[in-house]
Amino acid sequence: MSKSYSLTLTIRRFDPDASRRWFQTYTLSTGPILRFVDLFRRINVEQDATLAWTSSCEHAQCGSCSVKVNGRPMLACELLVENAVNLFGTTKFRIEPVTVAPVVRDLVVDWEKAYERVHRAKPYLIEPKELPPGMTEHRISPGKIARYEEATRCINCFCCAEACLSSCRNFIGPNAAMAGIVRMMDIRETQKEERLDLLYSEEGIYRCHTSKACSHVCPKEIDVAHFIALAKEGAF
Amino acid sequence: MGKTLQIHSTLACDVLIIGAGGAGLRCAAFIHERRPDLKVFAVTKVAHPQKSHTGTAQGGLAAVDPKDRTDSALFHMFDTWKGGDCSSDQNVVRKIVAGGWEEVQWLELRGMHLSRDEEGNISKRQFGGHTVEFGKGDALRAVFEADRTGKGIMDTVWGEALKGGALFINATVATELLFNEGRCVGAVLFKVKEGEFVAALAGATVLATGGSGQVYRITTNCRNNTGDGPAVILRAGLPVMDPEAVQFHPTGIVGPGILASEALRSEGGILRNKDLEPFMERYAPKMKNLAPRDIVARSIEMEIREGRGIMNPDHQLEHVWIDLRHLPDHVHEVKLKEVASFFKTYANLDSRTQLCPVRPSNHYHMGGIPTNEYGEVQKSADAIVPGLFAIGECACASLHGFNRLGTNSLLELLVMGRCAGERVLSFLKENRAPAVKDAGEATLALFARYLEAQGKENVGLIRQEMRAMMTGKVGVFRDETGLQEAVASLADLKRRAAQAPVAVKDMRMNQELLERWELDNLLDNAMTIAQGALMRKESRGAHFREDYPERSDEYQFHTLVSMTDFGKVCFGKRPIDMSIHESGGEHAERFGIMPRKY
Ligand SMILES: Cc1cc2nc3c(=O)[nH]c(=O)nc-3n(C[C@H](O)[C@H](O)[C@H](O)COP(=O)(O)OP(=O)(O)OC[C@H]3O[C@@H](n4cnc5c(N)ncnc54)[C@H](O)[C@@H]3O)c2cc1C
Ligand code: SF4
Ligand code: SF4
């Protein structure tokens, strides 16, 4: 039952001290259900302690470990060896940091810079609606929430932004746009005008070309493009 | 090499919050709502506050809805007291339980997408150990956001903290607390990305660094939960409380230990050993697979120990099976959707047709930095450290006693976040922050030692050995011999760690250097856990001594333990508050010392 794979990981490295960039190849023999984060950790312990990479929860709930594997943005904590071999049809993988934020070292990027876009989209209720008299909480029908619930699952891993060709130009990016769209659809938000201004601004949703690359790569299987399409139609 | 380390700059703020998870940012948001003029720093080790571990909590948030005629705060207090094996502080229990629904309202009004019933009201679900009428029936007491309650809370608190103007200092660790005449006046921060040390001076400092699960090999906790908060406290000569009280979840997914919810068993899953025997029938003939968490965890561990476990070749870990194959498709697809998808994602298994590997996984540390009911850090049972506060999982007030009920932790971090915020504001009114001299020398010396260390040891290997040893000897089962071996082996690992060099000398995003520092924190935490467990010759809540399987009144107190030299511990005691019992009020008799039997 225990299969074994002999893998070649070619990892893009960056040393800020010497401003040096290079590719480094590591070979590992591993079982089928190790995750790519387990491989990175093994490289650290067994071969090269200097390789830097990011993760936190390591079960696809925090979105810290996004990297490009053979060009495709993915969460390293969710990618099992066996699945990677099947998906790409090879045991050779080229691993690179995402490009939505500057690289700090090796696979570690400055997520703070990427998050600036989400912060610009105001990821909170700008001005929450007051409670109706006599009520202690809002009443919201499950049907209303169901329309945008999927979008609330976004973990800001920026895989969509990485895949989106428009987001490297002036577009605020799919996940940041979605952060605004969710609040447009939330009946508790009263500041819809300000939100619309941002969504239709220079960096707003009209920069999106509806290629749907975002939906295709989202590890949470959120149909990001669908929400952007709703916003384009004004169907909040 | 050769560059001397230095404090790059000194920053000043009114409130320094160390740890921007659920607890820290609830506190930040509260302070901003009351006092928008104050400057609040929220420091986080992760890349952005949203990445904090609170975001992974699944099940729910316990809070008694005052509109609910069937439930009452008193019932919730009773459950918490009983669940904690009579080791929670009743003043704290009363306060936190009373503040629950206010937090639900706060979250709801600020946009949390709580799950709703058909009428649009907030839904509630049942959770283990939560009852009505002192154990008579199940309570519907946990509000939730589908299977991502923690994420809903995390998103709301970081949004609110951002809106209020909190200054996030990301990818940064606090390495040392700063004091002036006994009062905490800030901390030294190591900005990992930039590789810079800064001194952050503050009117008040709040520790909210979260859990310490990385002490164990198999854990539901994130990579960053290395117990930094308690380690920093110990290095300041202050005590931690009840470190031996560590909760293990019976069903972590092999290998990493990812939490597979209780629902697995409540929906009819059957635990089996390598001979496919449904072994729970032997350990709990009546409740079988539905027995409480700690009993199931011990049973699984016993099966593995007696050679009836199965070895997973990839992760080199022994486990048992959970059999879900007999359950109807709709259970897999609807009720167990999330867990079923975890098995698929992390083990490539289809729970409808295949057995799934599980084993006990470290989950929650009830102990931590001792505080009173206002979140003020204590230096002894009856004295506080002015200017220093602690909240969330790194703190111990103690709500959970020796065993936490599911959903009570999210409740605690919200209520304590707010209460500590209130206290911080009144503290700031009366006090001004004096400046300190020599800030950061201890940190600079420590990191210089790391960079200069020479030898053949390897930080990663030592960490691996420590985690495996702790899981084996200071885990679900503990006994005198094992604990003594653990203490000796930790001392040895600590010696070896001093001979582990760091290859990268450049300070920017020096992961090796950070992990070297974390290793010291892990070792400190591990040592206090092992020593506390060795001292406590009884079994209480999640702390189970095979050689002393019963709870003993002799140990009816909180452990205080300080450690300025590695391994040399100094014990103290803090009495367990029983003010509800002593008040003589209605149902006070329910809050006495009782057996934890369900
Ligand atoms: C998988 C899982 C499921 C759970 N489900 C539930 C549930 O359903 N209900 C429930 O009540 N509880 C649950 N819990 C427990 C609960 O989620 C945690 O106890 C709680 O979220 C901890 O919150 P916190 O704010 O204390 O810490 P965290 O959210 O972990 O935040 C800690 C913060 O401190 C930062 N930090 C750490 N070290 C440093 C340092 N040295 N310097 C600066 N910053 C630092 C971190 O980066 C982070 O920002 C669950 C736990 C897990 C692991
Ligand atoms: S929409 Fe999906 S891919 Fe994009 S940031 Fe959110 S979770 Fe990641
Ligand atoms: S659909 Fe729009 S947002 Fe999504 S990837 Fe294409 S251009 Fe980007």
PDB file of N, CA, C and O in Angstrom, chain B residues 324-360:
ATOM      1  N   LEU B 324     -16.695   5.011   8.902  1.00  0.00           N
ATOM      2  CA  LEU B 324     -17.906   5.785   8.574  1.00  0.00           C
ATOM      3  C   LEU B 324     -18.634   5.149   7.398  1.00  0.00           C
ATOM      4  O   LEU B 324     -19.585   5.694   6.863  1.00  0.00           O
ATOM      5  N   ARG B 325     -18.136   3.966   7.001  1.00  0.00           N
ATOM      6  CA  ARG B 325     -18.620   3.379   5.745  1.00  0.00           C
ATOM      7  C   ARG B 325     -20.086   2.994   5.785  1.00  0.00           C
ATOM      8  O   ARG B 325     -20.755   3.000   4.768  1.00  0.00           O
ATOM      9  N   HIS B 326     -20.577   2.671   6.990  1.00  0.00           N
ATOM     10  CA  HIS B 326     -21.966   2.229   7.096  1.00  0.00           C
ATOM     11  C   HIS B 326     -22.961   3.378   7.104  1.00  0.00           C
ATOM     12  O   HIS B 326     -24.166   3.162   7.086  1.00  0.00           O
ATOM     13  N   LEU B 327     -22.469   4.599   7.165  1.00  0.00           N
ATOM     14  CA  LEU B 327     -23.398   5.726   7.267  1.00  0.00           C
ATOM     15  C   LEU B 327     -23.970   6.057   5.883  1.00  0.00           C
ATOM     16  O   LEU B 327     -23.278   5.949   4.880  1.00  0.00           O
ATOM     17  N   PRO B 328     -25.242   6.464   5.862  1.00  0.00           N
ATOM     18  CA  PRO B 328     -25.863   6.765   4.568  1.00  0.00           C
ATOM     19  C   PRO B 328     -25.160   7.929   3.857  1.00  0.00           C
ATOM     20  O   PRO B 328     -24.556   8.788   4.515  1.00  0.00           O
ATOM     21  N   ASP B 329     -25.268   7.939   2.557  1.00  0.00           N
ATOM     22  CA  ASP B 329     -24.595   8.964   1.753  1.00  0.00           C
ATOM     23  C   ASP B 329     -24.877  10.383   2.224  1.00  0.00           C
ATOM     24  O   ASP B 329     -23.998  11.222   2.241  1.00  0.00           O
ATOM     25  N   HIS B 330     -26.149  10.628   2.599  1.00  0.00           N
ATOM     26  CA  HIS B 330     -26.471  12.022   2.939  1.00  0.00           C
ATOM     27  C   HIS B 330     -25.727  12.480   4.196  1.00  0.00           C
ATOM     28  O   HIS B 330     -25.447  13.655   4.364  1.00  0.00           O
ATOM     29  N   VAL B 331     -25.381  11.546   5.085  1.00  0.00           N
ATOM     30  CA  VAL B 331     -24.594  11.923   6.261  1.00  0.00           C
ATOM     31  C   VAL B 331     -23.203  12.376   5.823  1.00  0.00           C
ATOM     32  O   VAL B 331     -22.683  13.402   6.254  1.00  0.00           O
ATOM     33  N   HIS B 332     -22.611  11.628   4.902  1.00  0.00           N
ATOM     34  CA  HIS B 332     -21.290  12.004   4.392  1.00  0.00           C
ATOM     35  C   HIS B 332     -21.357  13.338   3.660  1.00  0.00           C
ATOM     36  O   HIS B 332     -20.475  14.173   3.781  1.00  0.00           O
ATOM     37  N   GLU B 333     -22.415  13.500   2.894  1.00  0.00           N
ATOM     38  CA  GLU B 333     -22.473  14.664   2.012  1.00  0.00           C
ATOM     39  C   GLU B 333     -22.969  15.921   2.698  1.00  0.00           C
ATOM     40  O   GLU B 333     -22.616  17.029   2.310  1.00  0.00           O
ATOM     41  N   VAL B 334     -23.799  15.754   3.715  1.00  0.00           N
ATOM     42  CA  VAL B 334     -24.354  16.938   4.370  1.00  0.00           C
ATOM     43  C   VAL B 334     -23.762  17.112   5.765  1.00  0.00           C
ATOM     44  O   VAL B 334     -23.028  18.054   6.029  1.00  0.00           O
ATOM     45  N   LYS B 335     -24.048  16.162   6.647  1.00  0.00           N
ATOM     46  CA  LYS B 335     -23.681  16.376   8.046  1.00  0.00           C
ATOM     47  C   LYS B 335     -22.181  16.318   8.293  1.00  0.00           C
ATOM     48  O   LYS B 335     -21.674  16.972   9.191  1.00  0.00           O
ATOM     49  N   LEU B 336     -21.496  15.494   7.542  1.00  0.00           N
ATOM     50  CA  LEU B 336     -20.054  15.367   7.764  1.00  0.00           C
ATOM     51  C   LEU B 336     -19.256  15.965   6.614  1.00  0.00           C
ATOM     52  O   LEU B 336     -18.097  15.624   6.392  1.00  0.00           O
ATOM     53  N   LYS B 337     -19.892  16.874   5.905  1.00  0.00           N
ATOM     54  CA  LYS B 337     -19.278  17.387   4.686  1.00  0.00           C
ATOM     55  C   LYS B 337     -17.842  17.898   4.918  1.00  0.00           C
ATOM     56  O   LYS B 337     -16.906  17.508   4.217  1.00  0.00           O
ATOM     57  N   GLU B 338     -17.720  18.746   5.928  1.00  0.00           N
ATOM     58  CA  GLU B 338     -16.424  19.362   6.184  1.00  0.00           C
ATOM     59  C   GLU B 338     -15.353  18.310   6.531  1.00  0.00           C
ATOM     60  O   GLU B 338     -14.280  18.282   5.936  1.00  0.00           O
ATOM     61  N   VAL B 339     -15.668  17.433   7.495  1.00  0.00           N
ATOM     62  CA  VAL B 339     -14.689  16.426   7.905  1.00  0.00           C
ATOM     63  C   VAL B 339     -14.408  15.466   6.763  1.00  0.00           C
ATOM     64  O   VAL B 339     -13.253  15.079   6.526  1.00  0.00           O
ATOM     65  N   ALA B 340     -15.456  15.070   6.064  1.00  0.00           N
ATOM     66  CA  ALA B 340     -15.252  14.159   4.941  1.00  0.00           C
ATOM     67  C   ALA B 340     -14.302  14.799   3.938  1.00  0.00           C
ATOM     68  O   ALA B 340     -13.411  14.147   3.396  1.00  0.00           O
ATOM     69  N   SER B 341     -14.462  16.106   3.744  1.00  0.00           N
ATOM     70  CA  SER B 341     -13.583  16.760   2.772  1.00  0.00           C
ATOM     71  C   SER B 341     -12.147  16.851   3.315  1.00  0.00           C
ATOM     72  O   SER B 341     -11.193  16.801   2.559  1.00  0.00           O
ATOM     73  N   PHE B 342     -11.986  16.956   4.627  1.00  0.00           N
ATOM     74  CA  PHE B 342     -10.638  16.938   5.206  1.00  0.00           C
ATOM     75  C   PHE B 342      -9.951  15.593   4.935  1.00  0.00           C
ATOM     76  O   PHE B 342      -8.771  15.542   4.593  1.00  0.00           O
ATOM     77  N   PHE B 343     -10.686  14.499   5.122  1.00  0.00           N
ATOM     78  CA  PHE B 343     -10.087  13.185   4.858  1.00  0.00           C
ATOM     79  C   PHE B 343      -9.679  13.071   3.394  1.00  0.00           C
ATOM     80  O   PHE B 343      -8.634  12.536   3.053  1.00  0.00           O
ATOM     81  N   LYS B 344     -10.522  13.606   2.548  1.00  0.00           N
ATOM     82  CA  LYS B 344     -10.220  13.579   1.116  1.00  0.00           C
ATOM     83  C   LYS B 344      -8.960  14.407   0.844  1.00  0.00           C
ATOM     84  O   LYS B 344      -8.018  13.958   0.199  1.00  0.00           O
ATOM     85  N   THR B 345      -8.951  15.632   1.380  1.00  0.00           N
ATOM     86  CA  THR B 345      -7.857  16.547   1.074  1.00  0.00           C
ATOM     87  C   THR B 345      -6.533  16.100   1.681  1.00  0.00           C
ATOM     88  O   THR B 345      -5.497  16.205   1.047  1.00  0.00           O
ATOM     89  N   TYR B 346      -6.569  15.633   2.931  1.00  0.00           N
ATOM     90  CA  TYR B 346      -5.298  15.378   3.612  1.00  0.00           C
ATOM     91  C   TYR B 346      -4.869  13.924   3.673  1.00  0.00           C
ATOM     92  O   TYR B 346      -3.751  13.629   4.083  1.00  0.00           O
ATOM     93  N   ALA B 347      -5.757  13.008   3.295  1.00  0.00           N
ATOM     94  CA  ALA B 347      -5.351  11.608   3.291  1.00  0.00           C
ATOM     95  C   ALA B 347      -5.765  10.911   1.994  1.00  0.00           C
ATOM     96  O   ALA B 347      -5.519   9.718   1.832  1.00  0.00           O
ATOM     97  N   ASN B 348      -6.398  11.679   1.103  1.00  0.00           N
ATOM     98  CA  ASN B 348      -6.875  11.094  -0.149  1.00  0.00           C
ATOM     99  C   ASN B 348      -7.771   9.886   0.062  1.00  0.00           C
ATOM    100  O   ASN B 348      -7.635   8.873  -0.620  1.00  0.00           O
ATOM    101  N   LEU B 349      -8.666   9.980   1.010  1.00  0.00           N
ATOM    102  CA  LEU B 349      -9.546   8.863   1.317  1.00  0.00           C
ATOM    103  C   LEU B 349     -11.000   9.268   1.138  1.00  0.00           C
ATOM    104  O   LEU B 349     -11.377  10.408   1.412  1.00  0.00           O
ATOM    105  N   ASP B 350     -11.794   8.307   0.701  1.00  0.00           N
ATOM    106  CA  ASP B 350     -13.223   8.527   0.563  1.00  0.00           C
ATOM    107  C   ASP B 350     -13.898   7.872   1.763  1.00  0.00           C
ATOM    108  O   ASP B 350     -13.921   6.649   1.882  1.00  0.00           O
ATOM    109  N   SER B 351     -14.428   8.711   2.660  1.00  0.00           N
ATOM    110  CA  SER B 351     -14.976   8.185   3.914  1.00  0.00           C
ATOM    111  C   SER B 351     -16.185   7.284   3.688  1.00  0.00           C
ATOM    112  O   SER B 351     -16.591   6.560   4.581  1.00  0.00           O
ATOM    113  N   ARG B 352     -16.765   7.318   2.485  1.00  0.00           N
ATOM    114  CA  ARG B 352     -17.916   6.443   2.219  1.00  0.00           C
ATOM    115  C   ARG B 352     -17.497   4.992   2.018  1.00  0.00           C
ATOM    116  O   ARG B 352     -18.247   4.068   2.293  1.00  0.00           O
ATOM    117  N   THR B 353     -16.272   4.822   1.521  1.00  0.00           N
ATOM    118  CA  THR B 353     -15.853   3.452   1.203  1.00  0.00           C
ATOM    119  C   THR B 353     -14.574   3.031   1.909  1.00  0.00           C
ATOM    120  O   THR B 353     -14.212   1.856   1.873  1.00  0.00           O
ATOM    121  N   GLN B 354     -13.890   3.986   2.542  1.00  0.00           N
ATOM    122  CA  GLN B 354     -12.603   3.634   3.145  1.00  0.00           C
ATOM    123  C   GLN B 354     -12.547   3.993   4.628  1.00  0.00           C
ATOM    124  O   GLN B 354     -13.210   4.932   5.076  1.00  0.00           O
ATOM    125  N   LEU B 355     -11.736   3.248   5.370  1.00  0.00           N
ATOM    126  CA  LEU B 355     -11.503   3.567   6.774  1.00  0.00           C
ATOM    127  C   LEU B 355     -10.601   4.799   6.836  1.00  0.00           C
ATOM    128  O   LEU B 355      -9.715   4.960   5.999  1.00  0.00           O
ATOM    129  N   CYS B 356     -10.831   5.637   7.834  1.00  0.00           N
ATOM    130  CA  CYS B 356     -10.050   6.875   7.924  1.00  0.00           C
ATOM    131  C   CYS B 356      -9.178   6.883   9.184  1.00  0.00           C
ATOM    132  O   CYS B 356      -9.627   6.508  10.261  1.00  0.00           O
ATOM    133  N   PRO B 357      -7.926   7.324   9.043  1.00  0.00           N
ATOM    134  CA  PRO B 357      -6.978   7.265  10.160  1.00  0.00           C
ATOM    135  C   PRO B 357      -7.086   8.469  11.107  1.00  0.00           C
ATOM    136  O   PRO B 357      -7.001   9.612  10.679  1.00  0.00           O
ATOM    137  N   VAL B 358      -7.264   8.186  12.391  1.00  0.00           N
ATOM    138  CA  VAL B 358      -7.315   9.261  13.395  1.00  0.00           C
ATOM    139  C   VAL B 358      -6.507   8.871  14.627  1.00  0.00           C
ATOM    140  O   VAL B 358      -6.257   7.688  14.863  1.00  0.00           O
ATOM    141  N   ARG B 359      -6.116   9.860  15.383  1.00  0.00           N
ATOM    142  CA  ARG B 359      -5.473   9.613  16.673  1.00  0.00           C
ATOM    143  C   ARG B 359      -5.559  10.896  17.519  1.00  0.00           C
ATOM    144  O   ARG B 359      -5.815  11.968  16.979  1.00  0.00           O
ATOM    145  N   PRO B 360      -5.362  10.786  18.840  1.00  0.00           N
ATOM    146  CA  PRO B 360      -5.481  11.974  19.664  1.00  0.00           C
ATOM    147  C   PRO B 360      -4.495  13.068  19.241  1.00  0.00           C
ATOM    148  O   PRO B 360      -3.367  12.790  18.855  1.00  0.00           O
TER     149      PRO B 360
END
